[in-house]
Amino acid sequence: MGTGAMAAVPSFVAATVLVSVFAVKLSWFPVFGDGAGSGLGGRLWHLTLPAAALALAAMGITARVTRTSVLQERDNEFVHIARNRGLPESRILRRHVFRNALIPVTSALGITIAGLIAGSVVVEQAFALNGLGTLLIQAVTVDDFAVVQAVTLVLVTAFVVVNTATDVLHPLLDPRLQKWHAA
């Protein structure tokens, strides 16, 4: 499956396909619930399909952004100059291409992780997991506005923390950005 198709598949569609193929048809994984598996291994076994459903689109988006960013950086003039000066290819890739390509990748990862937080609500319902998403939906069903506000506040706070961490990480990856953040 191409990265474009992976990025286009919503988590609830991925959850449905994964359940029908790997849980129902092949019986490799449990269908619902966070499992009564023994220990950490059993718990992870029960969470494999939900994690895959969430990660599918994130992997596609991250792969596409990474590829585009690396190809764009590889074609810059300073990379050609470094090659002409005889620098080793590994050093050129590490210090010039990958380092500069990390900025858009970290931005995309920040947005993707925030999307994973929101998408977990749907995936929890698809796999009958107990978590914040289930609590939110149950609170909406019984009109418990205090719980809805509390869960929404937790989700929004997580979103803000992830985006803030991404903004703090950018100047560390590229010192040239520090003057923009200082202004």
N, CA and C atoms as an extended XYZ file, in Angstrom:
549
Properties=species:S:1:pos:R:3:atomname:S:1:resname:S:1:resid:I:1 pbc="F F F"
N         0.847       -1.165        0.000 N   MET     1
C         0.000        0.000        0.000 CA  MET     1
C         0.893        1.228        0.000 C   MET     1
N         0.600        2.186       -0.861 N   GLY     2
C         1.402        3.391       -0.942 CA  GLY     2
C         1.144        4.321        0.221 C   GLY     2
N         2.082        5.239        0.413 N   THR     3
C         1.946        6.157        1.538 CA  THR     3
C         0.761        7.090        1.362 C   THR     3
N         0.416        7.419        0.129 N   GLY     4
C        -0.763        8.256       -0.112 CA  GLY     4
C        -2.040        7.570        0.324 C   GLY     4
N        -2.147        6.298        0.030 N   ALA     5
C        -3.329        5.538        0.460 CA  ALA     5
C        -3.352        5.386        1.975 C   ALA     5
N        -2.181        5.162        2.566 N   MET     6
C        -2.117        5.044        4.035 CA  MET     6
C        -2.570        6.333        4.698 C   MET     6
N        -2.124        7.471        4.166 N   ALA     7
C        -2.470        8.758        4.759 CA  ALA     7
C        -3.940        9.088        4.588 C   ALA     7
N        -4.563        8.548        3.549 N   ALA     8
C        -5.955        8.875        3.257 CA  ALA     8
C        -6.957        8.032        4.043 C   ALA     8
N        -6.529        6.950        4.634 N   VAL     9
C        -7.456        6.053        5.331 CA  VAL     9
C        -7.734        6.596        6.730 C   VAL     9
N        -9.007        6.942        7.028 N   PRO    10
C        -9.338        7.380        8.386 CA  PRO    10
C        -9.191        6.234        9.383 C   PRO    10
N        -8.956        6.568       10.636 N   SER    11
C        -8.691        5.541       11.651 CA  SER    11
C        -9.878        4.612       11.851 C   SER    11
N       -11.124        5.100       11.718 N   PHE    12
C       -12.268        4.206       11.909 CA  PHE    12
C       -12.398        3.204       10.768 C   PHE    12
N       -12.000        3.592        9.560 N   VAL    13
C       -12.010        2.651        8.433 CA  VAL    13
C       -10.896        1.625        8.619 C   VAL    13
N        -9.718        2.086        9.018 N   ALA    14
C        -8.604        1.163        9.283 CA  ALA    14
C        -8.984        0.186       10.382 C   ALA    14
N        -9.658        0.659       11.426 N   ALA    15
C       -10.082       -0.215       12.522 CA  ALA    15
C       -11.034       -1.288       12.020 C   ALA    15
N       -11.988       -0.909       11.185 N   THR    16
C       -12.949       -1.872       10.650 CA  THR    16
C       -12.274       -2.922        9.782 C   THR    16
N       -11.376       -2.484        8.920 N   VAL    17
C       -10.666       -3.422        8.044 CA  VAL    17
C        -9.771       -4.350        8.857 C   VAL    17
N        -9.040       -3.798        9.814 N   LEU    18
C        -8.152       -4.628       10.638 CA  LEU    18
C        -8.930       -5.664       11.443 C   LEU    18
N       -10.063       -5.273       11.999 N   VAL    19
C       -10.879       -6.226       12.756 CA  VAL    19
C       -11.399       -7.325       11.841 C   VAL    19
N       -11.917       -6.936       10.675 N   SER    20
C       -12.495       -7.952        9.794 CA  SER    20
C       -11.440       -8.907        9.244 C   SER    20
N       -10.241       -8.417        8.957 N   VAL    21
C        -9.214       -9.285        8.381 CA  VAL    21
C        -8.456      -10.061        9.460 C   VAL    21
N        -7.857       -9.336       10.403 N   PHE    22
C        -6.932       -9.981       11.343 CA  PHE    22
C        -7.604      -10.593       12.572 C   PHE    22
N        -8.788      -10.111       12.919 N   ALA    23
C        -9.456      -10.663       14.102 CA  ALA    23
C       -10.532      -11.673       13.723 C   ALA    23
N       -11.345      -11.352       12.731 N   VAL    24
C       -12.462      -12.238       12.384 CA  VAL    24
C       -12.020      -13.320       11.399 C   VAL    24
N       -11.433      -12.916       10.280 N   LYS    25
C       -11.085      -13.878        9.237 CA  LYS    25
C        -9.907      -14.771        9.620 C   LYS    25
N        -8.809      -14.154       10.074 N   LEU    26
C        -7.598      -14.918       10.370 CA  LEU    26
C        -7.493      -15.362       11.831 C   LEU    26
N        -8.268      -14.740       12.710 N   SER    27
C        -8.270      -15.040       14.157 CA  SER    27
C        -6.874      -14.919       14.782 C   SER    27
N        -6.108      -13.949       14.341 N   TRP    28
C        -4.777      -13.742       14.894 CA  TRP    28
C        -4.807      -12.888       16.150 C   TRP    28
N        -5.756      -11.964       16.229 N   PHE    29
C        -5.833      -11.025       17.337 CA  PHE    29
C        -7.235      -11.053       17.935 C   PHE    29
N        -7.376      -10.633       19.200 N   PRO    30
C        -8.714      -10.529       19.794 CA  PRO    30
C        -9.500       -9.407       19.131 C   PRO    30
N       -10.813       -9.560       19.124 N   VAL    31
C       -11.665       -8.604       18.425 CA  VAL    31
C       -11.898       -7.349       19.253 C   VAL    31
N       -12.325       -7.518       20.502 N   PHE    32
C       -12.722       -6.359       21.304 CA  PHE    32
C       -12.072       -6.380       22.664 C   PHE    32
N       -12.039       -5.220       23.274 N   GLY    33
C       -11.611       -5.087       24.654 CA  GLY    33
C       -10.116       -4.967       24.810 C   GLY    33
N        -9.735       -4.443       25.984 N   ASP    34
C        -8.319       -4.288       26.248 CA  ASP    34
C        -7.712       -5.557       26.818 C   ASP    34
N        -8.520       -6.563       26.925 N   GLY    35
C        -8.001       -7.901       27.129 CA  GLY    35
C        -7.785       -8.341       28.548 C   GLY    35
N        -7.960       -9.621       28.688 N   ALA    36
C        -7.676      -10.277       29.950 CA  ALA    36
C        -6.386      -11.056       29.813 C   ALA    36
N        -5.577      -10.656       28.842 N   GLY    37
C        -4.316      -11.337       28.623 CA  GLY    37
C        -3.437      -11.261       29.854 C   GLY    37
N        -2.601      -12.242       30.015 N   SER    38
C        -1.760      -12.285       31.206 CA  SER    38
C        -0.534      -11.401       31.019 C   SER    38
N        -0.335      -10.485       31.941 N   GLY    39
C         0.853       -9.658       31.956 CA  GLY    39
C         0.915       -8.632       30.844 C   GLY    39
N         2.085       -8.062       30.703 N   LEU    40
C         2.311       -7.013       29.717 CA  LEU    40
C         2.170       -7.539       28.292 C   LEU    40
N         2.664       -8.753       28.046 N   GLY    41
C         2.576       -9.325       26.692 CA  GLY    41
C         1.139       -9.495       26.233 C   GLY    41
N         0.282       -9.989       27.109 N   GLY    42
C        -1.125      -10.160       26.764 CA  GLY    42
C        -1.821       -8.834       26.527 C   GLY    42
N        -1.474       -7.853       27.329 N   ARG    43
C        -2.051       -6.515       27.167 CA  ARG    43
C        -1.630       -5.915       25.834 C   ARG    43
N        -0.345       -6.035       25.503 N   LEU    44
C         0.142       -5.517       24.223 CA  LEU    44
C        -0.481       -6.258       23.045 C   LEU    44
N        -0.708       -7.550       23.202 N   TRP    45
C        -1.342       -8.349       22.145 CA  TRP    45
C        -2.742       -7.817       21.848 C   TRP    45
N        -3.475       -7.447       22.885 N   HIS    46
C        -4.825       -6.922       22.709 CA  HIS    46
C        -4.830       -5.494       22.155 C   HIS    46
N        -3.759       -4.774       22.337 N   LEU    47
C        -3.700       -3.391       21.861 CA  LEU    47
C        -3.011       -3.245       20.500 C   LEU    47
N        -2.610       -4.353       19.903 N   THR    48
C        -1.900       -4.295       18.622 CA  THR    48
C        -2.780       -3.722       17.510 C   THR    48
N        -3.986       -4.242       17.352 N   LEU    49
C        -4.859       -3.742       16.279 CA  LEU    49
C        -5.279       -2.290       16.497 C   LEU    49
N        -5.663       -1.874       17.713 N   PRO    50
C        -5.971       -0.448       17.877 CA  PRO    50
C        -4.778        0.460       17.570 C   PRO    50
N        -3.592        0.043       17.983 N   ALA    51
C        -2.401        0.843       17.697 CA  ALA    51
C        -2.145        0.912       16.194 C   ALA    51
N        -2.333       -0.194       15.509 N   ALA    52
C        -2.134       -0.209       14.056 CA  ALA    52
C        -3.163        0.676       13.356 C   ALA    52
N        -4.399        0.655       13.835 N   ALA    53
C        -5.440        1.494       13.234 CA  ALA    53
C        -5.107        2.972       13.392 C   ALA    53
N        -4.588        3.345       14.551 N   LEU    54
C        -4.201        4.739       14.764 CA  LEU    54
C        -2.952        5.115       13.974 C   LEU    54
N        -2.006        4.198       13.913 N   ALA    55
C        -0.696        4.514       13.333 CA  ALA    55
C        -0.676        4.505       11.812 C   ALA    55
N        -1.624        3.849       11.173 N   LEU    56
C        -1.594        3.699        9.718 CA  LEU    56
C        -1.519        5.049        9.011 C   LEU    56
N        -2.455        5.946        9.304 N   ALA    57
C        -2.461        7.253        8.644 CA  ALA    57
C        -1.247        8.079        9.070 C   ALA    57
N        -0.871        7.980       10.338 N   ALA    58
C         0.276        8.747       10.825 CA  ALA    58
C         1.554        8.336       10.110 C   ALA    58
N         1.729        7.049        9.892 N   MET    59
C         2.918        6.568        9.173 CA  MET    59
C         2.916        7.066        7.736 C   MET    59
N         1.763        7.046        7.088 N   GLY    60
C         1.682        7.517        5.712 CA  GLY    60
C         2.019        8.995        5.580 C   GLY    60
N         1.464        9.800        6.479 N   ILE    61
C         1.724       11.240        6.447 CA  ILE    61
C         3.192       11.519        6.726 C   ILE    61
N         3.727       10.883        7.757 N   THR    62
C         5.123       11.115        8.129 CA  THR    62
C         6.074       10.674        7.018 C   THR    62
N         5.788        9.546        6.406 N   ALA    63
C         6.647        9.063        5.319 CA  ALA    63
C         6.627       10.017        4.128 C   ALA    63
N         5.458       10.535        3.788 N   ARG    64
C         5.363       11.450        2.651 CA  ARG    64
C         6.095       12.765        2.927 C   ARG    64
N         5.893       13.309        4.125 N   VAL    65
C         6.555       14.573        4.464 CA  VAL    65
C         8.065       14.380        4.517 C   VAL    65
N         8.508       13.265        5.104 N   THR    66
C         9.944       12.993        5.194 CA  THR    66
C        10.559       12.862        3.811 C   THR    66
N         9.918       12.102        2.950 N   ARG    67
C        10.447       11.909        1.595 CA  ARG    67
C        10.532       13.237        0.848 C   ARG    67
N         9.472       14.017        0.897 N   THR    68
C         9.449       15.299        0.196 CA  THR    68
C        10.513       16.245        0.743 C   THR    68
N        10.639       16.282        2.050 N   SER    69
C        11.602       17.179        2.682 CA  SER    69
C        13.040       16.782        2.346 C   SER    69
N        13.330       15.483        2.389 N   VAL    70
C        14.685       15.016        2.071 CA  VAL    70
C        15.016       15.279        0.606 C   VAL    70
N        14.075       15.019       -0.292 N   LEU    71
C        14.327       15.277       -1.711 CA  LEU    71
C        14.542       16.761       -1.981 C   LEU    71
N        13.790       17.600       -1.298 N   GLN    72
C        13.948       19.043       -1.477 CA  GLN    72
C        15.302       19.513       -0.959 C   GLN    72
N        15.705       19.040        0.188 N   GLU    73
C        16.994       19.440        0.760 CA  GLU    73
C        18.162       18.885       -0.050 C   GLU    73
N        17.993       17.689       -0.595 N   ARG    74
C        19.067       17.052       -1.363 CA  ARG    74
C        19.401       17.843       -2.625 C   ARG    74
N        18.421       18.588       -3.133 N   ASP    75
C        18.635       19.341       -4.363 CA  ASP    75
C        19.090       20.777       -4.130 C   ASP    75
N        19.336       21.160       -2.878 N   ASN    76
C        19.785       22.528       -2.598 CA  ASN    76
C        21.223       22.742       -3.062 C   ASN    76
N        21.531       23.999       -3.293 N   GLU    77
C        22.844       24.356       -3.823 CA  GLU    77
C        23.976       24.009       -2.854 C   GLU    77
N        23.759       24.222       -1.559 N   PHE    78
C        24.836       23.954       -0.605 CA  PHE    78
C        25.177       22.475       -0.529 C   PHE    78
N        24.242       21.591       -0.863 N   VAL    79
C        24.529       20.155       -0.898 CA  VAL    79
C        25.405       19.847       -2.108 C   VAL    79
N        25.097       20.475       -3.232 N   HIS    80
C        25.933       20.285       -4.429 CA  HIS    80
C        27.349       20.821       -4.194 C   HIS    80
N        27.455       21.952       -3.503 N   ILE    81
C        28.776       22.516       -3.205 CA  ILE    81
C        29.555       21.579       -2.292 C   ILE    81
N        28.879       21.016       -1.290 N   ALA    82
C        29.550       20.075       -0.382 CA  ALA    82
C        30.050       18.843       -1.135 C   ALA    82
N        29.256       18.361       -2.085 N   ARG    83
C        29.692       17.208       -2.894 CA  ARG    83
C        30.904       17.580       -3.742 C   ARG    83
N        30.860       18.771       -4.338 N   ASN    84
C        31.973       19.217       -5.185 CA  ASN    84
C        33.258       19.426       -4.380 C   ASN    84
N        33.112       19.742       -3.100 N   ARG    85
C        34.291       19.919       -2.248 CA  ARG    85
C        34.857       18.585       -1.794 C   ARG    85
N        34.157       17.492       -2.088 N   GLY    86
C        34.677       16.171       -1.782 CA  GLY    86
C        34.304       15.643       -0.406 C   GLY    86
N        33.316       16.226        0.240 N   LEU    87
C        32.886       15.715        1.542 CA  LEU    87
C        32.266       14.322        1.371 C   LEU    87
N        32.437       13.455        2.350 N   PRO    88
C        31.830       12.120        2.259 CA  PRO    88
C        30.304       12.214        2.216 C   PRO    88
N        29.704       11.332        1.443 N   GLU    89
C        28.249       11.361        1.255 CA  GLU    89
C        27.499       11.198        2.584 C   GLU    89
N        28.022       10.347        3.474 N   SER    90
C        27.348       10.147        4.761 CA  SER    90
C        27.323       11.447        5.572 C   SER    90
N        28.399       12.197        5.522 N   ARG    91
C        28.449       13.472        6.247 CA  ARG    91
C        27.507       14.493        5.613 C   ARG    91
N        27.456       14.507        4.302 N   ILE    92
C        26.554       15.434        3.608 CA  ILE    92
C        25.110       15.119        3.982 C   ILE    92
N        24.765       13.839        3.946 N   LEU    93
C        23.398       13.457        4.290 CA  LEU    93
C        23.067       13.790        5.742 C   LEU    93
N        23.963       13.473        6.635 N   ARG    94
C        23.707       13.662        8.066 CA  ARG    94
C        23.666       15.141        8.449 C   ARG    94
N        24.663       15.898        8.019 N   ARG    95
C        24.797       17.280        8.490 CA  ARG    95
C        24.035       18.298        7.658 C   ARG    95
N        23.817       18.033        6.390 N   HIS    96
C        23.185       19.029        5.530 CA  HIS    96
C        21.761       18.649        5.127 C   HIS    96
N        21.565       17.408        4.754 N   VAL    97
C        20.258       17.021        4.242 CA  VAL    97
C        19.306       16.662        5.386 C   VAL    97
N        19.644       15.661        6.182 N   PHE    98
C        18.729       15.185        7.226 CA  PHE    98
C        18.462       16.246        8.286 C   PHE    98
N        19.488       16.968        8.663 N   ARG    99
C        19.310       17.984        9.702 CA  ARG    99
C        18.330       19.063        9.257 C   ARG    99
N        18.448       19.533        8.022 N   ASN   100
C        17.532       20.553        7.522 CA  ASN   100
C        16.159       19.972        7.202 C   ASN   100
N        16.096       18.699        6.878 N   ALA   101
C        14.812       18.072        6.568 CA  ALA   101
C        13.993       17.795        7.821 C   ALA   101
N        14.616       17.842        8.990 N   LEU   102
C        13.898       17.551       10.239 CA  LEU   102
C        12.863       18.603       10.601 C   LEU   102
N        13.031       19.827       10.192 N   ILE   103
C        12.105       20.894       10.589 CA  ILE   103
C        10.683       20.612       10.103 C   ILE   103
N        10.448       20.393        8.812 N   PRO   104
C         9.077       20.086        8.391 CA  PRO   104
C         8.580       18.743        8.929 C   PRO   104
N         9.491       17.800        9.131 N   VAL   105
C         9.082       16.493        9.659 CA  VAL   105
C         8.586       16.631       11.096 C   VAL   105
N         9.289       17.413       11.921 N   THR   106
C         8.824       17.600       13.299 CA  THR   106
C         7.506       18.367       13.348 C   THR   106
N         7.325       19.319       12.457 N   SER   107
C         6.034       20.021       12.387 CA  SER   107
C         4.914       19.054       12.042 C   SER   107
N         5.152       18.223       11.049 N   ALA   108
C         4.133       17.236       10.658 CA  ALA   108
C         3.880       16.235       11.768 C   ALA   108
N         4.938       15.808       12.459 N   LEU   109
C         4.763       14.871       13.572 CA  LEU   109
C         3.952       15.488       14.704 C   LEU   109
N         4.188       16.758       14.990 N   GLY   110
C         3.415       17.427       16.027 CA  GLY   110
C         1.939       17.457       15.704 C   GLY   110
N         1.613       17.810       14.478 N   ILE   111
C         0.210       17.836       14.056 CA  ILE   111
C        -0.361       16.430       14.025 C   ILE   111
N         0.432       15.458       13.587 N   THR   112
C        -0.026       14.075       13.520 CA  THR   112
C        -0.291       13.505       14.895 C   THR   112
N         0.590       13.779       15.846 N   ILE   113
C         0.388       13.284       17.207 CA  ILE   113
C        -0.866       13.904       17.803 C   ILE   113
N        -1.081       15.188       17.555 N   ALA   114
C        -2.311       15.821       18.026 CA  ALA   114
C        -3.531       15.161       17.383 C   ALA   114
N        -3.429       14.811       16.115 N   GLY   115
C        -4.526       14.087       15.450 CA  GLY   115
C        -4.733       12.695       16.018 C   GLY   115
N        -3.650       12.048       16.433 N   LEU   116
C        -3.768       10.725       17.060 CA  LEU   116
C        -4.529       10.813       18.375 C   LEU   116
N        -4.314       11.894       19.111 N   ILE   117
C        -5.032       12.083       20.368 CA  ILE   117
C        -6.528       12.173       20.091 C   ILE   117
N        -6.902       12.943       19.087 N   ALA   118
C        -8.324       13.065       18.738 CA  ALA   118
C        -8.858       11.770       18.135 C   ALA   118
N        -8.060       11.097       17.306 N   GLY   119
C        -8.499        9.862       16.664 CA  GLY   119
C        -8.652        8.700       17.617 C   GLY   119
N        -8.006        8.790       18.762 N   SER   120
C        -8.113        7.692       19.724 CA  SER   120
C        -9.531        7.537       20.255 C   SER   120
N       -10.310        8.604       20.245 N   VAL   121
C       -11.704        8.524       20.695 CA  VAL   121
C       -12.476        7.540       19.821 C   VAL   121
N       -12.304        7.639       18.519 N   VAL   122
C       -13.018        6.768       17.586 CA  VAL   122
C       -12.501        5.338       17.664 C   VAL   122
N       -11.202        5.177       17.754 N   VAL   123
C       -10.607        3.841       17.800 CA  VAL   123
C       -11.004        3.115       19.083 C   VAL   123
N       -11.088        3.843       20.185 N   GLU   124
C       -11.544        3.220       21.435 CA  GLU   124
C       -12.944        2.647       21.272 C   GLU   124
N       -13.796        3.354       20.585 N   GLN   125
C       -15.152        2.858       20.368 CA  GLN   125
C       -15.150        1.648       19.438 C   GLN   125
N       -14.324        1.682       18.407 N   ALA   126
C       -14.290        0.575       17.449 CA  ALA   126
C       -13.793       -0.717       18.088 C   ALA   126
N       -12.887       -0.613       19.046 N   PHE   127
C       -12.317       -1.803       19.675 CA  PHE   127
C       -12.831       -2.033       21.102 C   PHE   127
N       -13.844       -1.287       21.514 N   ALA   128
C       -14.451       -1.424       22.848 CA  ALA   128
C       -13.418       -1.317       23.956 C   ALA   128
N       -12.569       -0.307       23.844 N   LEU   129
C       -11.558       -0.051       24.864 CA  LEU   129
C       -12.086        0.988       25.845 C   LEU   129
N       -11.661        0.890       27.075 N   ASN   130
C       -12.043        1.883       28.072 CA  ASN   130
C       -10.939        2.920       28.178 C   ASN   130
N       -11.293        4.168       27.913 N   GLY   131
C       -10.333        5.251       27.980 CA  GLY   131
C       -11.064        6.572       27.987 C   GLY   131
N       -10.332        7.642       27.705 N   LEU   132
C       -10.947        8.963       27.695 CA  LEU   132
C       -12.018        9.108       26.622 C   LEU   132
N       -11.812        8.459       25.494 N   GLY   133
C       -12.806        8.522       24.424 CA  GLY   133
C       -14.122        7.895       24.835 C   GLY   133
N       -14.051        6.749       25.475 N   THR   134
C       -15.263        6.083       25.952 CA  THR   134
C       -15.944        6.933       27.012 C   THR   134
N       -15.157        7.494       27.926 N   LEU   135
C       -15.713        8.361       28.962 CA  LEU   135
C       -16.390        9.570       28.340 C   LEU   135
N       -15.772       10.157       27.322 N   LEU   136
C       -16.355       11.316       26.650 CA  LEU   136
C       -17.683       10.969       25.987 C   LEU   136
N       -17.730        9.874       25.285 N   ILE   137
C       -18.965        9.489       24.592 CA  ILE   137
C       -20.066        9.140       25.585 C   ILE   137
N       -19.725        8.437       26.665 N   GLN   138
C       -20.726        8.131       27.688 CA  GLN   138
C       -21.241        9.410       28.348 C   GLN   138
N       -20.369       10.365       28.599 N   ALA   139
C       -20.795       11.619       29.214 CA  ALA   139
C       -21.699       12.417       28.284 C   ALA   139
N       -21.401       12.405       26.992 N   VAL   140
C       -22.263       13.091       26.024 CA  VAL   140
C       -23.630       12.419       25.973 C   VAL   140
N       -23.642       11.099       26.033 N   THR   141
C       -24.898       10.342       25.962 CA  THR   141
C       -25.829       10.680       27.123 C   THR   141
N       -25.285       10.854       28.327 N   VAL   142
C       -26.120       11.123       29.504 CA  VAL   142
C       -26.149       12.611       29.869 C   VAL   142
N       -25.675       13.477       28.991 N   ASP   143
C       -25.668       14.930       29.189 CA  ASP   143
C       -24.930       15.361       30.454 C   ASP   143
N       -23.797       14.727       30.731 N   ASP   144
C       -22.969       15.096       31.872 CA  ASP   144
C       -21.935       16.109       31.383 C   ASP   144
N       -22.337       17.385       31.390 N   PHE   145
C       -21.518       18.428       30.802 CA  PHE   145
C       -20.208       18.653       31.551 C   PHE   145
N       -20.195       18.429       32.848 N   ALA   146
C       -18.963       18.618       33.614 CA  ALA   146
C       -17.887       17.634       33.164 C   ALA   146
N       -18.265       16.386       32.961 N   VAL   147
C       -17.303       15.378       32.497 CA  VAL   147
C       -16.875       15.669       31.062 C   VAL   147
N       -17.822       16.100       30.224 N   VAL   148
C       -17.481       16.454       28.841 CA  VAL   148
C       -16.459       17.583       28.835 C   VAL   148
N       -16.673       18.589       29.662 N   GLN   149
C       -15.730       19.703       29.725 CA  GLN   149
C       -14.371       19.255       30.256 C   GLN   149
N       -14.369       18.388       31.257 N   ALA   150
C       -13.108       17.921       31.837 CA  ALA   150
C       -12.301       17.103       30.829 C   ALA   150
N       -12.952       16.183       30.143 N   VAL   151
C       -12.254       15.351       29.153 CA  VAL   151
C       -11.781       16.216       27.989 C   VAL   151
N       -12.610       17.144       27.556 N   THR   152
C       -12.219       18.045       26.474 CA  THR   152
C       -11.026       18.893       26.894 C   THR   152
N       -11.012       19.348       28.144 N   LEU   153
C        -9.883       20.119       28.640 CA  LEU   153
C        -8.599       19.291       28.638 C   LEU   153
N        -8.691       18.031       29.029 N   VAL   154
C        -7.513       17.152       29.017 CA  VAL   154
C        -7.014       16.961       27.588 C   VAL   154
N        -7.920       16.712       26.645 N   LEU   155
C        -7.523       16.501       25.252 CA  LEU   155
C        -6.922       17.766       24.647 C   LEU   155
N        -7.525       18.917       24.929 N   VAL   156
C        -7.001       20.180       24.401 CA  VAL   156
C        -5.647       20.496       25.030 C   VAL   156
N        -5.496       20.220       26.317 N   THR   157
C        -4.203       20.440       26.978 CA  THR   157
C        -3.119       19.575       26.351 C   THR   157
N        -3.439       18.314       26.079 N   ALA   158
C        -2.468       17.431       25.414 CA  ALA   158
C        -2.098       17.990       24.042 C   ALA   158
N        -3.084       18.481       23.320 N   PHE   159
C        -2.860       19.073       22.006 CA  PHE   159
C        -1.918       20.273       22.111 C   PHE   159
N        -2.165       21.153       23.081 N   VAL   160
C        -1.336       22.348       23.258 CA  VAL   160
C         0.084       21.965       23.678 C   VAL   160
N         0.212       20.972       24.560 N   VAL   161
C         1.542       20.545       25.006 CA  VAL   161
C         2.350       19.991       23.836 C   VAL   161
N         1.718       19.186       22.994 N   VAL   162
C         2.425       18.624       21.834 CA  VAL   162
C         2.860       19.733       20.877 C   VAL   162
N         1.979       20.680       20.598 N   ASN   163
C         2.344       21.768       19.692 CA  ASN   163
C         3.409       22.678       20.291 C   ASN   163
N         3.357       22.906       21.595 N   THR   164
C         4.385       23.712       22.247 CA  THR   164
C         5.735       22.998       22.203 C   THR   164
N         5.725       21.700       22.456 N   ALA   165
C         6.970       20.929       22.390 CA  ALA   165
C         7.571       20.980       20.991 C   ALA   165
N         6.723       20.936       19.986 N   THR   166
C         7.201       21.040       18.604 CA  THR   166
C         7.838       22.406       18.355 C   THR   166
N         7.193       23.470       18.846 N   ASP   167
C         7.748       24.812       18.664 CA  ASP   167
C         9.061       24.999       19.426 C   ASP   167
N         9.193       24.382       20.581 N   VAL   168
C        10.428       24.484       21.354 CA  VAL   168
C        11.542       23.678       20.688 C   VAL   168
N        11.186       22.586       20.043 N   LEU   169
C        12.168       21.713       19.410 CA  LEU   169
C        12.792       22.333       18.156 C   LEU   169
N        12.041       23.152       17.438 N   HIS   170
C        12.540       23.725       16.184 CA  HIS   170
C        13.847       24.499       16.336 C   HIS   170
N        13.963       25.429       17.286 N   PRO   171
C        15.246       26.144       17.410 CA  PRO   171
C        16.391       25.241       17.857 C   PRO   171
N        16.083       24.161       18.537 N   LEU   172
C        17.142       23.232       18.923 CA  LEU   172
C        17.676       22.478       17.715 C   LEU   172
N        16.789       22.194       16.755 N   LEU   173
C        17.203       21.496       15.537 CA  LEU   173
C        17.928       22.425       14.567 C   LEU   173
N        17.494       23.670       14.512 N   ASP   174
C        18.100       24.636       13.598 CA  ASP   174
C        18.323       25.947       14.343 C   ASP   174
N        19.562       26.200       14.780 N   PRO   175
C        19.847       27.412       15.564 CA  PRO   175
C        19.494       28.714       14.851 C   PRO   175
N        19.388       28.691       13.542 N   ARG   176
C        19.021       29.912       12.812 CA  ARG   176
C        17.613       30.375       13.162 C   ARG   176
N        16.786       29.479       13.674 N   LEU   177
C        15.415       29.831       14.021 CA  LEU   177
C        15.312       30.524       15.383 C   LEU   177
N        16.379       30.545       16.163 N   GLN   178
C        16.320       31.157       17.495 CA  GLN   178
C        16.024       32.638       17.418 C   GLN   178
N        16.521       33.324       16.420 N   LYS   179
C        16.248       34.765       16.316 CA  LYS   179
C        14.773       35.014       16.031 C   LYS   179
N        14.087       34.098       15.378 N   TRP   180
C        12.656       34.252       15.100 CA  TRP   180
C        11.839       34.045       16.361 C   TRP   180
N        12.271       33.111       17.209 N   HIS   181
C        11.539       32.839       18.438 CA  HIS   181
C        11.806       33.915       19.490 C   HIS   181
N        12.951       34.583       19.410 N   ALA   182
C        13.283       35.607       20.398 CA  ALA   182
C        12.499       36.893       20.157 C   ALA   182
N        12.081       37.115       18.920 N   ALA   183
C        11.380       38.363       18.580 CA  ALA   183
C         9.966       38.397       19.079 C   ALA   183
